[in-house]
XYZ file of C-alpha atoms in Angstrom:
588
model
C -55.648 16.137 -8.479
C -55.691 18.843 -10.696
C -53.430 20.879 -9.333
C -50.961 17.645 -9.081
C -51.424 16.908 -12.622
C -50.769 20.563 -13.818
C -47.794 20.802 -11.875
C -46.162 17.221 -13.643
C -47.213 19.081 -16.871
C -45.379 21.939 -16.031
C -42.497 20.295 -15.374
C -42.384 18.519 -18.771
C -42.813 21.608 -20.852
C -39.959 23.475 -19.001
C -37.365 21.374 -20.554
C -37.093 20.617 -24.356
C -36.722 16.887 -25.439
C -32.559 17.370 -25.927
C -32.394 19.158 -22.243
C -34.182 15.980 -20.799
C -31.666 13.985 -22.795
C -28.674 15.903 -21.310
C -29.247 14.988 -17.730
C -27.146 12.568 -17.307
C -24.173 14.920 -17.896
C -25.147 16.266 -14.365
C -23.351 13.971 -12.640
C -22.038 11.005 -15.304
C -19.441 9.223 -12.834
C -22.845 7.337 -12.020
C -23.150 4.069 -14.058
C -27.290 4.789 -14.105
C -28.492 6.245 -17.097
C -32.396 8.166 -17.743
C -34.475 5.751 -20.031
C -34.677 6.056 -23.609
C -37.259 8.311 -24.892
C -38.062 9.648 -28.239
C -39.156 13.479 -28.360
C -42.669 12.129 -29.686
C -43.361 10.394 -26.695
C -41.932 13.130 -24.616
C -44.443 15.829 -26.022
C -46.987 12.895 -25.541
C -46.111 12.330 -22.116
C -46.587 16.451 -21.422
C -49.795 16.133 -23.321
C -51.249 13.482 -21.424
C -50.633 15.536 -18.250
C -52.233 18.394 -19.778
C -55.311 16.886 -20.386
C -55.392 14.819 -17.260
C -55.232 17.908 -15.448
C -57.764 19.787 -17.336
C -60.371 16.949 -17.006
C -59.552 17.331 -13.257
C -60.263 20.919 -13.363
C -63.466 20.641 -15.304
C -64.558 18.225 -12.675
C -63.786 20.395 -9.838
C -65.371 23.145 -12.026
C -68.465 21.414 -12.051
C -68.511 20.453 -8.300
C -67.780 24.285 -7.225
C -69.841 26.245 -9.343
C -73.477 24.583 -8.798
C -75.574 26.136 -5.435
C -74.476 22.560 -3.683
C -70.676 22.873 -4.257
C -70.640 26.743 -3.443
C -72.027 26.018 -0.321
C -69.885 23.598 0.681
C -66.607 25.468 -0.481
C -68.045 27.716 2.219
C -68.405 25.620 4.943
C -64.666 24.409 4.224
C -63.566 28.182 4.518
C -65.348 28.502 7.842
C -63.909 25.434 9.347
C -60.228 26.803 8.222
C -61.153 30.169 10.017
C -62.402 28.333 13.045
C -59.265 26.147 13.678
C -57.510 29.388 13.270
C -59.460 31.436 15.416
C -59.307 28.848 18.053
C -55.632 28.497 18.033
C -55.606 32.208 18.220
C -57.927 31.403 21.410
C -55.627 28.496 23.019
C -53.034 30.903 22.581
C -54.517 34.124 24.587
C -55.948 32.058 27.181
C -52.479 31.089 28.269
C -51.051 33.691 30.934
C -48.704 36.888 29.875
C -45.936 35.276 31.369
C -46.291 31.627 29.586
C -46.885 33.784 25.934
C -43.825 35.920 26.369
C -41.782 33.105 27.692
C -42.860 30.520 24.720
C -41.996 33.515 22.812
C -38.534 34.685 23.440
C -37.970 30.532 23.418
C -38.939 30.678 19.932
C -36.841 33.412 19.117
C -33.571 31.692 20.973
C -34.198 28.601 19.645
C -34.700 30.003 15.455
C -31.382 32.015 16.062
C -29.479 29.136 17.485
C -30.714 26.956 14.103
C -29.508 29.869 12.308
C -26.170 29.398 13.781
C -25.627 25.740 13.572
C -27.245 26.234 9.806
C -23.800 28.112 8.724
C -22.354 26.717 5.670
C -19.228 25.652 7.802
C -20.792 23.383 9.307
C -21.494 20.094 7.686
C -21.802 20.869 3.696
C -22.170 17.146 3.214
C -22.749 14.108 1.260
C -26.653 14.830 1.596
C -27.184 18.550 0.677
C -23.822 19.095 -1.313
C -25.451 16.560 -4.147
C -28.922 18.238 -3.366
C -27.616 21.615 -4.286
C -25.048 20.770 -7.294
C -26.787 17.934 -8.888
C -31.005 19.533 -8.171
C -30.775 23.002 -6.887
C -28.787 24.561 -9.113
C -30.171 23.097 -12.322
C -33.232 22.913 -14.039
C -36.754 21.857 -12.605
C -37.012 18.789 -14.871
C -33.809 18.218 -12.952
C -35.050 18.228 -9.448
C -38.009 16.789 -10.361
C -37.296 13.871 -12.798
C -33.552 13.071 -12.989
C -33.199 10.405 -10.021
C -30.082 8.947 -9.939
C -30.174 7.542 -6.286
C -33.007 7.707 -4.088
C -31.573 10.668 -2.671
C -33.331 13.764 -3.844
C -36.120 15.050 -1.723
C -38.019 16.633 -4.259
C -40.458 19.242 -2.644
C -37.594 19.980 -0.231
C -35.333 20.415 -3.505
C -38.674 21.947 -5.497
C -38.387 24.812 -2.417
C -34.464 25.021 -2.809
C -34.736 25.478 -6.452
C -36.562 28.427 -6.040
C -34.317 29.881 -3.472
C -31.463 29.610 -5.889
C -33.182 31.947 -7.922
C -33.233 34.220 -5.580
C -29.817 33.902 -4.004
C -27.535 31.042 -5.593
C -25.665 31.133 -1.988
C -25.302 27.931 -0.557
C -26.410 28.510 2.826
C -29.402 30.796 1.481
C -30.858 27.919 -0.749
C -30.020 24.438 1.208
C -30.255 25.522 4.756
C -32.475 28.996 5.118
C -35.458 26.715 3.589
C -34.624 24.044 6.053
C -34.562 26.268 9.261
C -37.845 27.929 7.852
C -39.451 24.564 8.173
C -38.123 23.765 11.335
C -39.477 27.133 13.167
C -43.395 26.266 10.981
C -43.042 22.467 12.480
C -42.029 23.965 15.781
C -44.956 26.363 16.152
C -47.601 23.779 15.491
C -46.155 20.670 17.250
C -46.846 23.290 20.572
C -49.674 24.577 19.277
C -51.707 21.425 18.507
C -50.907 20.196 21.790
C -52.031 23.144 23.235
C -55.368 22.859 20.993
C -55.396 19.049 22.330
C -55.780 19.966 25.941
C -52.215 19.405 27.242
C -50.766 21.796 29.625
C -48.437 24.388 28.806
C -45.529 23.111 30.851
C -45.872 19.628 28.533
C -46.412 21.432 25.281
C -43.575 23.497 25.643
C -41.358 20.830 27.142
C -42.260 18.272 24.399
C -41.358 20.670 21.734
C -38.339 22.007 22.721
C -36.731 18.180 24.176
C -37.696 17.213 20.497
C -36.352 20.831 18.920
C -32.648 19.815 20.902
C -31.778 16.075 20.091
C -29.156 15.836 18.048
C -30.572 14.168 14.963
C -33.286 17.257 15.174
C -30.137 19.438 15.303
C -28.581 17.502 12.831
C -31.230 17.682 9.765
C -32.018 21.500 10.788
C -28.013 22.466 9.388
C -28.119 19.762 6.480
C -30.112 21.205 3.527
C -32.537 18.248 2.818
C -36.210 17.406 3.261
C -36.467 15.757 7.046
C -37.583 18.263 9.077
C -40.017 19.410 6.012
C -41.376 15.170 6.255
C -41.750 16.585 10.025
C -43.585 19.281 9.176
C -46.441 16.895 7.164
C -45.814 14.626 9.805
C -47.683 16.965 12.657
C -50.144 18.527 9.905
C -51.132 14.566 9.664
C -50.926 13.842 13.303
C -53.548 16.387 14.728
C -55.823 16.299 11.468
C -56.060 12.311 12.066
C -56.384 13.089 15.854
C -58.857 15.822 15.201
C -61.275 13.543 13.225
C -60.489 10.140 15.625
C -61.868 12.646 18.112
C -65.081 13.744 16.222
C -63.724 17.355 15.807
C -66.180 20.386 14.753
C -64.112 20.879 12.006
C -63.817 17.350 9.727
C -63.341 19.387 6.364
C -60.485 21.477 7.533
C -59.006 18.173 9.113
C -60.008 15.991 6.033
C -57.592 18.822 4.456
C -54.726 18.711 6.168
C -54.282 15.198 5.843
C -54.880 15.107 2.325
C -52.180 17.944 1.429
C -50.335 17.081 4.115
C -49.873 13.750 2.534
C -49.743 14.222 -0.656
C -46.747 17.093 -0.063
C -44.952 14.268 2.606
C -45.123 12.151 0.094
C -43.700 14.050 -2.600
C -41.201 14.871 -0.267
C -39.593 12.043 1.063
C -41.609 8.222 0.008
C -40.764 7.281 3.157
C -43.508 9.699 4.443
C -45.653 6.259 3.878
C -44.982 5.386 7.411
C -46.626 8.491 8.573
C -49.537 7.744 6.493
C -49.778 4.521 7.433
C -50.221 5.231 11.415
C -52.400 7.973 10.231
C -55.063 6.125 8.559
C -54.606 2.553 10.318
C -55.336 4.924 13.508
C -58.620 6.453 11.634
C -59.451 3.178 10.565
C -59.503 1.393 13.801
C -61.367 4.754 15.372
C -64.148 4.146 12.561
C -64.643 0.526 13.343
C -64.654 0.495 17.045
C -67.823 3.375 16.116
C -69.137 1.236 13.268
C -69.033 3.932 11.004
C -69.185 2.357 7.263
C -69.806 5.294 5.586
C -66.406 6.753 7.571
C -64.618 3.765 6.591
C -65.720 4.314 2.712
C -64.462 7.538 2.864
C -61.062 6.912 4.745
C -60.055 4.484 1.939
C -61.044 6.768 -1.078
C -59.381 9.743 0.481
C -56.453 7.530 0.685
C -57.280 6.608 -2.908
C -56.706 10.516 -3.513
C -53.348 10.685 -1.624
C -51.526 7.910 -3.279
C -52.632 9.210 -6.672
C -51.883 12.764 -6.326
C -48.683 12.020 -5.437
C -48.398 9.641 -8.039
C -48.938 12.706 -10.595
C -46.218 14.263 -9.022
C -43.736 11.957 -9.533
C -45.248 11.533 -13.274
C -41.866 13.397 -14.804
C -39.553 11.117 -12.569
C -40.815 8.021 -12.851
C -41.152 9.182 -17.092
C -37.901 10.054 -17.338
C -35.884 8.190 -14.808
C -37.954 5.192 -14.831
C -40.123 3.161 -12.391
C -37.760 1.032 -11.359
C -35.222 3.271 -9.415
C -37.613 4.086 -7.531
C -39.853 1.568 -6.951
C -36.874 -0.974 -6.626
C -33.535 0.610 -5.789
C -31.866 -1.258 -3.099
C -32.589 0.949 0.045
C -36.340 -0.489 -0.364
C -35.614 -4.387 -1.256
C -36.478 -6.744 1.289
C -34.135 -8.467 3.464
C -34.430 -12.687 3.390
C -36.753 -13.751 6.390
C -34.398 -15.085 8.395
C -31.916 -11.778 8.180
C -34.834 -9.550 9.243
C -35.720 -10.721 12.066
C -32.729 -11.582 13.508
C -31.683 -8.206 13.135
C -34.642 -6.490 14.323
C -33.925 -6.259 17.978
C -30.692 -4.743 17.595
C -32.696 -2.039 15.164
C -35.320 -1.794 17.358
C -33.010 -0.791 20.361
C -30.506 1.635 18.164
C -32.930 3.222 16.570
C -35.244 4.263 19.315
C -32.336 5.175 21.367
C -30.606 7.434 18.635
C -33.773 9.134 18.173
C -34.120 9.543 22.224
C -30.571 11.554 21.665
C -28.032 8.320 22.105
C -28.035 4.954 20.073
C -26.493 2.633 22.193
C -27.955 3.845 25.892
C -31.218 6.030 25.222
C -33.110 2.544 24.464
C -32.390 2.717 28.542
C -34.495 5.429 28.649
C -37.218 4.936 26.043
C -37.638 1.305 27.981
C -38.063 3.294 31.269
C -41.076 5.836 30.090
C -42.797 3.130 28.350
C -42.889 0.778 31.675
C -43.946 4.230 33.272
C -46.591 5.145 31.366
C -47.799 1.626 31.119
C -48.231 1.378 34.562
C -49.681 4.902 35.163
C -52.071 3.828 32.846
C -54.064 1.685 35.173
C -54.932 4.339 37.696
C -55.553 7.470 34.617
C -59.429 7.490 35.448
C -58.416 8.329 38.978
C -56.965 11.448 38.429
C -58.152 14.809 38.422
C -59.680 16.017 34.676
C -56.816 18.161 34.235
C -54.478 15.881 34.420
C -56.477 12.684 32.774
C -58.101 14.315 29.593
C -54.272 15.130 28.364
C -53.373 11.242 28.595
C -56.403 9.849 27.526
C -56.318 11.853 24.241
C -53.161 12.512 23.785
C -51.044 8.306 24.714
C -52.771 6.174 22.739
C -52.195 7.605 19.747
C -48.405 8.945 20.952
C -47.805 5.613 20.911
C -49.721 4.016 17.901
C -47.605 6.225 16.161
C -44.386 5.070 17.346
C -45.149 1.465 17.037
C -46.735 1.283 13.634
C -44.019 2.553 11.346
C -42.467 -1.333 12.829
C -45.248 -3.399 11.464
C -45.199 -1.547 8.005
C -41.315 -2.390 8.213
C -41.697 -5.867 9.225
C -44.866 -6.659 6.496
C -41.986 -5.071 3.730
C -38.624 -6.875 5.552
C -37.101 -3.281 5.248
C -34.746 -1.440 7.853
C -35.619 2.410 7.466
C -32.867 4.443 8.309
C -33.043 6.584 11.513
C -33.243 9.965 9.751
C -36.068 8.725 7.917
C -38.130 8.155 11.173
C -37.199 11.463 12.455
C -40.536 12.614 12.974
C -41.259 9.845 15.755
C -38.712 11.098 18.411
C -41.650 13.831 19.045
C -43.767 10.952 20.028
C -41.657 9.837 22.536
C -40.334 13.726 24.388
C -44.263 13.551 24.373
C -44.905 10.761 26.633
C -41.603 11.706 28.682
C -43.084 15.191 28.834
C -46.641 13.488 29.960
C -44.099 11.589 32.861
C -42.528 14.978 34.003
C -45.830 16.538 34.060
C -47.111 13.465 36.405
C -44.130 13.424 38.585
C -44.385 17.306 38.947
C -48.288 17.410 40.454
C -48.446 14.344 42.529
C -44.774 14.023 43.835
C -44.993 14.858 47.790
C -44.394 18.027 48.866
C -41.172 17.097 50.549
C -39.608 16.030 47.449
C -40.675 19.263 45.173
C -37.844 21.186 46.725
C -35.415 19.020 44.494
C -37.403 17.446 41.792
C -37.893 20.707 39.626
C -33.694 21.553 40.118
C -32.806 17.769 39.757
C -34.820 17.019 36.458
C -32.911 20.862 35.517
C -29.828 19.257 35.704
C -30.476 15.859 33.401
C -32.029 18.708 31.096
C -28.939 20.535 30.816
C -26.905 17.385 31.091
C -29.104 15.769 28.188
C -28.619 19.045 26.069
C -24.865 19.308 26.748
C -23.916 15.942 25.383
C -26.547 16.553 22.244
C -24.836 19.376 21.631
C -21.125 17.888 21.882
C -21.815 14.796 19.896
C -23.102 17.233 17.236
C -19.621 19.147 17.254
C -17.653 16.167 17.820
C -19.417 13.979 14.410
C -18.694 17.738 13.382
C -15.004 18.209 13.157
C -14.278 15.185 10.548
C -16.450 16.576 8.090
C -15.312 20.325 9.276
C -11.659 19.199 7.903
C -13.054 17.658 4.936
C -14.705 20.684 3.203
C -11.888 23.413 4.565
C -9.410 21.276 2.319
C -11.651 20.936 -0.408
C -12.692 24.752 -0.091
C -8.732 25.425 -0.129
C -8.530 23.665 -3.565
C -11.318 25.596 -4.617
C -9.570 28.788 -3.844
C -6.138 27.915 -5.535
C -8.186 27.364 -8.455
C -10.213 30.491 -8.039
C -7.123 32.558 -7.746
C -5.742 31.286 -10.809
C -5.940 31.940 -14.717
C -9.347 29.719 -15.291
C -7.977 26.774 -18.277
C -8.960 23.578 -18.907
C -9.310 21.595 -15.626
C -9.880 17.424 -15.246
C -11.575 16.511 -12.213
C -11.922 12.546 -12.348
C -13.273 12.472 -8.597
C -16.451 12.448 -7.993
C -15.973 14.203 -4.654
C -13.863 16.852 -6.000
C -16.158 17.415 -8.847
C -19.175 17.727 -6.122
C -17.588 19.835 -4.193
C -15.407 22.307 -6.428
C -18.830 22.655 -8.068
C -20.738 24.020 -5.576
C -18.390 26.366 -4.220
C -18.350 27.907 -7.925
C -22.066 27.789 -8.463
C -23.200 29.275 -4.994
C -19.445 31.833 -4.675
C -19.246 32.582 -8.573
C -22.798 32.697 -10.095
C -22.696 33.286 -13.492
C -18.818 32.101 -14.115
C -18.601 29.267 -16.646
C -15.202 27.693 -15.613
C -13.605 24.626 -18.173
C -13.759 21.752 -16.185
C -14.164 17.797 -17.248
C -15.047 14.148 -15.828
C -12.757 12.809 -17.890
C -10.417 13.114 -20.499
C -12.009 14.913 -23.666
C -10.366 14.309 -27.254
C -8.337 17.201 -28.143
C -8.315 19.236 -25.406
C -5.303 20.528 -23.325
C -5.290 20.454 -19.943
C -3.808 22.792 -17.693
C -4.912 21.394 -14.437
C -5.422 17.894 -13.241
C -7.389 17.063 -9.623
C -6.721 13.929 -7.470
C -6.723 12.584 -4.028
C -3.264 12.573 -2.627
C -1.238 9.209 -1.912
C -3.087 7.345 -4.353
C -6.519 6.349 -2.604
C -9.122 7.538 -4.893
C -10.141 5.909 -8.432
C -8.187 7.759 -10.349
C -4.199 7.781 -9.667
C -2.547 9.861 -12.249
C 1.171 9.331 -12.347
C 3.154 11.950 -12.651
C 6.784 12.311 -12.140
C 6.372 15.946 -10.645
C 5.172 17.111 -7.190
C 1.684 18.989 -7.191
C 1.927 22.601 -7.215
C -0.991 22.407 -4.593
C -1.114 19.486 -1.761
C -3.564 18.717 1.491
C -5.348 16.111 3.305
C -7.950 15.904 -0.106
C -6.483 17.356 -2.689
C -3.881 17.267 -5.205
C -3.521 20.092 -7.564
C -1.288 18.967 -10.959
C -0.050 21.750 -13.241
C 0.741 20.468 -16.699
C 2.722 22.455 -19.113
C 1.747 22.039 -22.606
C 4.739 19.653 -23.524
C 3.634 17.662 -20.606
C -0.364 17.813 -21.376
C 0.048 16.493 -24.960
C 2.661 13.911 -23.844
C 0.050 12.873 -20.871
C -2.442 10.169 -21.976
C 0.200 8.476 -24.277
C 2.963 8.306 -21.502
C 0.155 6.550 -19.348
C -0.407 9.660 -16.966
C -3.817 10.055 -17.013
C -5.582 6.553 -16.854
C -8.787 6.135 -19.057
C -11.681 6.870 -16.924
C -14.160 4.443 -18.656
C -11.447 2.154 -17.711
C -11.386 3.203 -13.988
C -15.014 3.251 -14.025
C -15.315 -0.848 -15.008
């Protein structure tokens, strides 16, 4: 709590009262504005975070320091150093073959993320804002100007500091993003390795997951999914862990509490992970009847939902409570309207994350009847087989199901990327159902099992990989035009430039901040009094907002772009001949 409250702080006092007030000239084609605050009650606000944090830190001060609190702060470091010694110990009891083989898996699957992570990919609607309108500005920016509910702000926090680094595009948005991916990766097959499952499903699991396409997707667009994935597993195996009655309940107790407090901050979304995570605790503790457990569950989750709180203390100052308590991706759909769409969301959704929306519910449908009838006769296998299921499918599937009811109790539709974490859950249980079909099938039929579930493998993986190209190659088209624009510009004398588009503006923007750090080129929304301009942006035959008309051609034309050059006579003559519209009146 401390540490979330000093953060907040932090973020106040990097920005001066007139820099908060000047962020909504990041991006002012939005009609949103930041509230109104006086600089008094911004230094109060700072303040009040100050002292909230140190009254946190006295508290933990006086918890630590006495013979009690030292010795528990010591306990808590042994626990840490036990879960990692006996990952370290899962690990070396696999065979020399399995280690180097999960190994050199790793390593091809990082460098193919690196690959599909190249800026020419998909700089899109999602990571271009992240970058231009978070990234690349201040840290009051990323972390209290919220014009849409679209900025992930740890992801964005992380990105920030990247651009520090290296302003480059692909080095800020997407190295972060891969990084996160390859962490999540390593502990989704490690903690199922730590929770008894066999190598073969471990591995499979994890890489099935590491290959759909939405997984391939959010690993080469800059933003905060696979980093909610990452606080996702942290929160799956700590909640497992202490479900189980693990040796280790501090180090567990840990990980869920960062882990959701850091989801959180990420993406709010992350809710639904929490959710599962605690219900599942919660329903452990009572069928133990363990009160005191119970007590603790609900002020631990007391502690998550404040510290996270704290951390959105500068948004929800300066942009308000309302955006994001209330913006429209989170308002609730009449009664009648939910639930008659349900099924259909039901169906696409668990199919898109199974790698196809409108056929994978085929095969989501399948495993479940599968593993629902396998069920039955799971205390008459042998243990190797039964301890992986009995641990492992309950709680594979509690954490599928859950994130529905949460939905249903709100009347809200979350989009599929923001249940990303879930497809895991289900290459699980299909991994579980390979594993099965693997050890029992007859002899007779081993000799084409292993080469025939090969083949749907590859099959599987082909068409991920095509559908991400082909959803590719609109987008692909889309930034090489804009990207040509950018260069025209680049290669000419820099002057006074009006870009009235928001995409152009977006765009044209981040090619200058991430190619051109440090340049400082004249560019404008909209029309300024008594400047000149030299250049003048707009989409061509007339389909954006803004439709200048000239009655000369465009010294630069494509698909996106429209490049006017006005000559002084022209430029002056411009806005009185009725050339260049009024952009307030474009914007009503």
């Amino acid at each position: 709590m401390a540490l979330c409250a000093g953060y907040a702080a932090l973020v106040l006092h990097s920005s001066t009262w007139a820099e908060a007030r000047q962020l909504d000239a990041i991006f002012p084609f939005y009609k949103w504005r930041i509230r109104l605050f006086s600089a008094e009650e911004y230094s109060h606000a700072g303040q009040l975070l100050t002292a909230v944090a140190a009254v946190f830190a006295l508290a933990a001060a006086a918890f630590i320091f006495p013979p009690a609190g030292r010795a528990e702060c010591r306990q808590w470091g042994h626990e840490l150093r036990a879960v990692v010694i006996g990952l370290r110990r899962v690990l070396a009891a696999l065979p020399t073959a399995q280690r180097r083989g999960a190994a050199l898996l790793l390593l091809v699957l990082t460098a193919f993320r690196l690959l599909i992570s190249l800026p020419a990919v998909t700089p899109g609607y999602d990571d271009v804002p992240s970058y231009e309108m978070f990234a690349s500005k201040s840290l009051l920016a990323v972390s209290g100007y919220y014009p849409v509910p679209n900025n992930h702000v740890l992801s964005n926090s992380i990105s920030w500091m990247f651009y520090h680094v290296n302003p480059g595009f692909w080095f800020t948005m997407r190295l972060p993003v891969v990084l996160a991916a390859t962490v999540a990766t390593v502990l989704l097959f490690m903690g199922l390795l730590w929770a008894r499952a066999s190598f073969r499903v471990a591995w499979l699991s994890t890489l099935l997951f590491s290959l759909a396409q939405l997984s391939l997707y959010h690993v080469a667009v800059g933003r905060g999914y696979w980093l909610l994935t990452l606080m996702a597993v942290v929160a799956f195996f700590g909640s497992l862990a202490l479900a189980n009655g693990t040796r280790q309940p501090r180090a567990a107790w840990a990980g869920l509490i960062v882990g959701g407090v850091l989801g959180l901050y990420t993406v709010p979304t992350f809710a639904l992970v929490l959710g599962s995570a605690f219900s599942w605790l919660g329903l452990s503790y009572l069928k133990q009847r363990n009160w005191p457990a119970i007590a603790r569950l609900a002020a631990l989750g007391a502690v998550v939902v404040a510290g996270s709180l704290l951390l959105y203390a500068p948004l929800l100052f300066v942009s308000g409570p309302a955006i994001f308590f209330s913006n429209g991706f989170v308002a609730p759909k009449a009664f009648g309207q939910f639930w008659r769409g349900l099924p259909a969301y039901l169906w696409e959704t668990e199919g898109f994350l199974a790698g196809q929306a409108k056929v994978g519910g085929l095969l989501v449908l399948g495993v479940l009847v599968l593993i629902g009838l396998l069920w039955r006769r799971v205390t008459q296998w042998p243990a190797a087989l039964r301890q992986p299921w009995q641990r492992l499918v309950p709680a594979a599937l509690w954490f599928m199901a859950f994130p529905y009811a949460m939905m249903a109790a709100q009347r809200v539709f979350a989009p599929g990327r923001a249940v990303l974490y879930k497809a895991f859950f289900f290459f699980l249980l299909l991994a579980l159902v390979v594993e099965w079909l693997l050890e029992t099938a007859p002899s007779a039929l081993q000799r084409w099992l292993r080469p025939a579930l090969g083949l749907v493998a590859l099959l599987w993986f082909g068409y991920e990989i095509n559908s991400l190209w082909r959803d590719n190659q609109r987008p692909r088209r889309r930034n090489e035009a804009l990207y040509q624009a950018f260069q025209w510009l680049d290669q000419h004398p820099k002057a006074p430039t009006l870009m009235p588009e928001s995409t152009h503006s977006l765009f044209v923007r981040m090619y200058l901040h991430s190619e051109r750090p440090g340049q400082r080129w004249p560019i404008d929304h909209f029309p300024q009094p008594g400047i000149t301009y030299t250049y003048v942006l707009a989409f061509p035959d007339l389909h954006g907002w803004f439709q200048p008309r000239f009655t000369f051609p465009p010294v630069f034309h494509n698909e996106q772009v429209e490049i006017y050059q006005l000559n002084p006579a022209v430029a002056d003559s411009a806005s009185a001949a009725g050339a260049l519209p009024s952009y307030w009146h474009l914007v009503e």
